[in-house]
Each structure stands twice: as structure tokens, then as C-alpha cells.
């Protein structure tokens, strides 16, 4: 059978050049990458756009240039793989390109392109040019499109560069950057508007192209003939005045070394009583660590991403490779009141705001070359880590007592450094704009967010302590009671003298207040304001959860009817069918073919559904939302009865406190609060029982007793305990913390269940102690009780 070859239309060049590179910035960066890969120590992007009929862009470098063979084998070969195999330059730099299609960026920028290239140690100079419109002819295949090439002996390449850049000659160190060899690209018939506004924008974008430390081997310049003094050498992102700096080194063995620098507080202003608080006595929150300015922490990828490597993600973290992440948190402004409370270091907010408007966002660098479009201002991938969405879901202030503060993307600036040598699984898209969205890249995003949370946790810990100190020093419980008393007295006088002129009465009240009382009232007002802010934030978080309950309440009547009828329907169908079907016919059927067996199975499923409906409806009863003096023995008896059908089906045995000798155990509660605590605990236990490492024993035990002035409740289950990937058990109480993931590693738990437990216990001024983490899980809840609460006969 004869064979016929594939043909490639000349139009393919347009597809991989003009149409594949989304904008001019990306096209220029592709060509600058070629200069870097050619071993150049300098690259100049020169805009000569003063002649409307002959506008041009030049890209000039002093790299190793090309001879005839390199032009033919590499430059003129589409998709060449030479950089995949020959990925190290003569000076050891890792080449940034790999696809072999970067030169088609020339087509994106202009209709015609010319190249002068002088190879290292060569005597000949090559002149090459192409008209990209030749690729547009209908029916033309790519092998029938030609570029022109000429050879010139004795061409003075260096002087040619100097003449071209004579306007800027004094701004380039030609002694250091010798142009004995290199390449000049000239792009004509430009496709974009290159007014100074756009040149200025690309000048800013190029500031991120190469990190500062790499500028010692590769300098980048931008010039505009129209404004010869305006531009020059590109200065990369430099370390700026920051509040926090985090640097994380992820090693190939999955260990992580994290270094956090604190620079937000002015230690000369900080009240040293801060370090007398119990939570600020131990490292890394002690005074010595603050004076040192930074601390280090070691962890692992498994601790950051518990349960991540499930079926779909096996070995993903092993295959990720090492990388570095650096992040700066830079607050843009603060109020004087906040400074008084949190002892912020002073800064120029105008300068910070201006700097962050340019440099905020998390960028990605591979082998010291920026990978677009991650973290690009005004681009759709600016917040590629979805930090904004994360902050919107958890809008708590950093000083919030229970909420989890999340940083916003416009408050941070940072970079991730990877390498094509160590991170083999990060593959470019064909458009050279970003990576393929594979498992490794998804894992990278998850890891970065968890590392960012290390900083968030630290800042919130310190802010909470400062807020606590401020509240303690500015308002205590005795002041609050006195403020209540003063306010009531004023209101009572108003009521007693309701017929008196309100203006006269107000004047009398004001006169009766001395300076001390006014001070207490003012403090009380501000304390209430702070409390309201916290409550508003918490309310936002709970509103979404409440919506589910409201929906359930709306259908409560319908669900109740459904629950009462659900079991009868199967019996009714069975009776009707019995009249129609001869029993002898059923004897010949296999069990799975017998309709009565199927109906029995349906009846069992309906019973489970009925149990869940009754359980759900029970939790939203109105009387559970009133605070009452409740007999906890009675409460747990009803609680067990509610859960028992569900637990029995899942073969779980539950033991709850029971009364001895008609004892009663009184405690003032909203029953719905205790439901929130124990429903969430049982829900977590049921999830644990279903884990692969769980034993066959399924038991939940709740114990209740009193010691002195405290009510103690012990909760335990016989499950496998907390995941091995959790090294700090109390993190389970942080909002949005979850280890529940689907097979793809995506978090599926809300991360709110244990946070609700802690928040509810806090409301009752209680404490939580984790008494066992694995195997089995147990904790102790301790509540202060009043004189008339506790065990009574």
C-alpha cells in the first residue's frame, strides 16, 4: 500500500504565532527569552515609532548569534526540540524556551521581520528577512514559503549596534557588554499601537520578567526614541518596606522550611505587658523572638495537606519537586485608633499604595524567567490562587476572637521559583501562557495557599493578643457593670420625670455625671462597638448555614407529612400486588426478580429516610431556641432517641449519661446550642468510622459529671482518631480547616463543624481539652456553673 505524507498549511504559522500569543507583551517576552537562552548579558528593546510610515521595534542582544546551519536547523525549523535536549547554556543558565516556536512571536508584532546575526567566533554575518503575509496565500503549504538570507563578510556588528543605539550610548556600558557577536531583530509594519502610554505599560510589566538576583548576568533595557531620556535599564522587583515576609523552601523529600519575618509592630511603642499574657510567653511569640524579628518553622507537605494523596493524587506530592516561595504582606494604610491599639510601625501610605498598585500579586518564575500570566495586574489570572474568594468566605478581622482572617490578593506581593530541571511535571501550554492544569499544578496551588495560611495564623495570633491586652487595659467586667448601672439610672430618671421638658432633664442628667462616669460610659460604648463588629463578621459566616435551616423550616410541614406517610406506601403497594399476582408464579422467580423482595428493600430505604427527616425536623423546633434550665440527663435521653435509628443502621453503639436515683442535672442552655455541639461531634465520628483505617468497633460515649463549680462532659469515640497528617490537634477548631477531600484531593468538608463546637463552648465561657487524638478521639468540655446548677436530687 503506498504511503502519502501529511502536509502543513502555511496558515499554521499564523495559528502558532499571531493567533496563539494573546497580546504584544507576551510576544516581546518570547523574543527576550531567546536572547536569554542565547547567553546574552544584555538585551535591548528599542521602540522607534516616530515615523508613522516606518515604525519599528528592535530587539538587540549580544548572545552567541547564529551561523547558517543553526539558522536552517533551529531558527527555520518549527517546533525544534534542540532546547529540550540542550537545555543548559555555556554559562550554566537553564534555557527558558522549549517549544521551538518562540520566533513566531515576530508575526504577532509585525507584518515583516528582519534579522542580522553574527555568530560567536565567526567572520560572516547573516541577514535574514521574512514577509509574514507570504503565509496568507490560499492553498500554500509551509514548505513553499521562503525567508531570504544573505551572507556578508566583514560586517561590523558592534558598530552597527552602537549606531542604532547612539541616542542612548552613554546609558549602556559597551565596555562590559561587548557586542562582538549577537542578534538584531527588526520588526516592521507593527500590528499594535505603540504610543508612549503602551510602552510605559510594557516597561512596567518587564520589571517582573527577571528577578533582581538574576540581573547580575542578564540586563534588560527599554528605550523609546520619542522620549530618549524616559526609559533605561529595567529594575526588577526589589525587597520593599514590608509588614511581614515569609520565605518557604519546599524540599524534594516533602519537608518544608518556613521563615517568617515580623516587621509590622513598632517595638518601641509596644506595651511590654503584652508578653506577660500567658499565650505570649512561649516561642515564637515571646519577647526574644520579637526582638530577633524572625523565626523558623519546619513542617511537611503532608501536614499542610492532610489526606491529599488519596486515590486520584497518589505520589503527586512526591513528583512535585522542590521549589521556593517568597511573600511580602504590605498593609496599605491604618487608622490612628488601630495604631494606638496594635502599635503599628509608621509608614508612608501613599508610597505603599503606589508600589502595591504595581507590584501586588503572586508571580511564578521558572529558571529565573517569569511565567505569564500569573499575578499579572489587571489580568484575569492576577488572583490565580483565588485568595479573594477565600477572604470573602471568611471576612473576619485579624483580631477576631474565633473567626479566621484571610489575606486579600492586593495586600501581598510574592514569587514562586521553580525549575524545569526539578519540576518536570509543570508543562507549558502551547500558547506559552501558563501551565497545563494538571494534578501537580493543582497541588502547587493548594500548597501555596496553606503556606500563606502559616503567615495568616501567626499575624492573627498576635493581633488577638494585642486586642485582648487593649480590652483588658481599657475596659473590664466591673466597668461594664458600672456603665450598665449608670445608663439604667439615667433612663429611670427619664421615665420618672416623663412630663418634664426633655431638654431640661437631659441637662440635669449631664450635670449629675462626673468625669469618671463619663469615661466609663465612653469605654462601654467603644467596647460594645468592637463586640458588634465581631458579631457582624460571625453573623456573615453563619448566615449561609442558617439559609439551609430556613429552607428546611419552610418545608417542615410538607416534610412532616411525607415522614408520616412514607412507610405505609410500600405496604399498600404490596397488598395491591398480592391480589394481582399468583403466589405460585413467584416461586419460580429468583430473589432479585421478585417484586415483593424489591418492595421490602425500598421499605428499608424509606425507613432510613424517615429517620433522617424526623431527626432534621427535631433540630429546628422553636422550643430549642429558648434558654431554659434544662435537665441534662433528660436532654441526653431525648438526644439518644433522636440519633438512635441512624446510629443503629450504621451499627454504632452510643452511651449517654443517665440519671441514678432520680437525680437531675440542671444547666441553663439553649438546647439548639448543645445540639450544635453534639451533632457536629457525632457527625465527625461517623465520618471517622467510615475511614479505611477504622476498626470494626463503633462506639460513642458521652459522660457527664461535676467538679466543684464546673460541669464536665467527656466525649469519646472508638474511631481511628485524627489523621496522621494533623500535627497540631487544636487546628481542627480553626474555621475552614478540614481533612475531608474527594478522590481528586479537593476539599469537600465545610471546615465549620468543629469551629461551631468551639464557638458555642466559648459562648458559655467554657473550655475544650483534647484528651486523645489517636487511635480513638476524645475531648473534654468544661463549663462554669451557677449555684442553682448541677446535680440535684
mmCIF file of N, CA, C and O in Angstrom, residues 123 142 169 187 201 253 293 476 482 484 545 564 632 692 723:
data_model
loop_
_atom_site.group_PDB
_atom_site.id
_atom_site.type_symbol
_atom_site.label_atom_id
_atom_site.label_comp_id
_atom_site.label_asym_id
_atom_site.label_seq_id
_atom_site.Cartn_x
_atom_site.Cartn_y
_atom_site.Cartn_z
ATOM 1 N N UNK A 123 33.204 34.906 11.197
ATOM 2 C CA UNK A 123 33.604 36.075 10.411
ATOM 3 C C UNK A 123 32.465 36.556 9.528
ATOM 4 O O UNK A 123 32.527 37.643 8.983
ATOM 5 N N UNK A 142 3.488 25.031 4.005
ATOM 6 C CA UNK A 142 4.558 25.774 4.674
ATOM 7 C C UNK A 142 5.923 25.582 4.008
ATOM 8 O O UNK A 142 6.774 26.475 4.037
ATOM 9 N N UNK A 169 23.747 55.816 23.912
ATOM 10 C CA UNK A 169 25.053 55.169 24.038
ATOM 11 C C UNK A 169 25.647 55.319 25.431
ATOM 12 O O UNK A 169 26.230 54.391 25.984
ATOM 13 N N UNK A 187 11.398 44.544 13.672
ATOM 14 C CA UNK A 187 10.020 44.184 13.325
ATOM 15 C C UNK A 187 9.355 45.406 12.715
ATOM 16 O O UNK A 187 9.330 46.483 13.341
ATOM 17 N N UNK A 201 3.452 50.911 29.850
ATOM 18 C CA UNK A 201 2.843 49.726 30.469
ATOM 19 C C UNK A 201 3.744 48.502 30.327
ATOM 20 O O UNK A 201 3.930 47.737 31.274
ATOM 21 N N UNK A 253 12.109 16.047 49.313
ATOM 22 C CA UNK A 253 11.637 14.984 50.215
ATOM 23 C C UNK A 253 10.350 15.374 50.959
ATOM 24 O O UNK A 253 9.969 14.730 51.925
ATOM 25 N N UNK A 293 13.161 39.399 65.347
ATOM 26 C CA UNK A 293 12.483 39.799 64.113
ATOM 27 C C UNK A 293 12.005 38.668 63.245
ATOM 28 O O UNK A 293 11.245 38.895 62.310
ATOM 29 N N UNK A 476 -12.868 46.620 81.784
ATOM 30 C CA UNK A 476 -13.023 45.306 82.374
ATOM 31 C C UNK A 476 -14.489 45.076 82.748
ATOM 32 O O UNK A 476 -15.349 45.935 82.566
ATOM 33 N N UNK A 482 -20.739 48.763 85.906
ATOM 34 C CA UNK A 482 -20.970 50.121 86.380
ATOM 35 C C UNK A 482 -21.603 50.979 85.284
ATOM 36 O O UNK A 482 -22.486 51.803 85.547
ATOM 37 N N UNK A 484 -23.535 49.868 82.901
ATOM 38 C CA UNK A 484 -24.947 49.461 82.829
ATOM 39 C C UNK A 484 -25.777 50.179 83.902
ATOM 40 O O UNK A 484 -26.882 50.649 83.645
ATOM 41 N N UNK A 545 -25.051 29.172 56.606
ATOM 42 C CA UNK A 545 -25.511 27.933 57.242
ATOM 43 C C UNK A 545 -26.978 28.048 57.645
ATOM 44 O O UNK A 545 -27.756 27.102 57.514
ATOM 45 N N UNK A 564 -44.630 10.995 57.868
ATOM 46 C CA UNK A 564 -45.661 10.142 58.479
ATOM 47 C C UNK A 564 -46.232 9.142 57.477
ATOM 48 O O UNK A 564 -46.735 8.076 57.862
ATOM 49 N N UNK A 632 -29.992 17.911 82.065
ATOM 50 C CA UNK A 632 -29.134 17.339 81.033
ATOM 51 C C UNK A 632 -29.319 15.828 80.891
ATOM 52 O O UNK A 632 -29.111 15.278 79.810
ATOM 53 N N UNK A 692 -10.758 3.970 56.030
ATOM 54 C CA UNK A 692 -10.143 2.650 55.792
ATOM 55 C C UNK A 692 -9.396 2.132 57.013
ATOM 56 O O UNK A 692 -9.305 0.928 57.236
ATOM 57 N N UNK A 723 -6.387 12.352 61.703
ATOM 58 C CA UNK A 723 -5.480 11.923 60.637
ATOM 59 C C UNK A 723 -4.023 12.086 61.087
ATOM 60 O O UNK A 723 -3.680 13.011 61.814
#
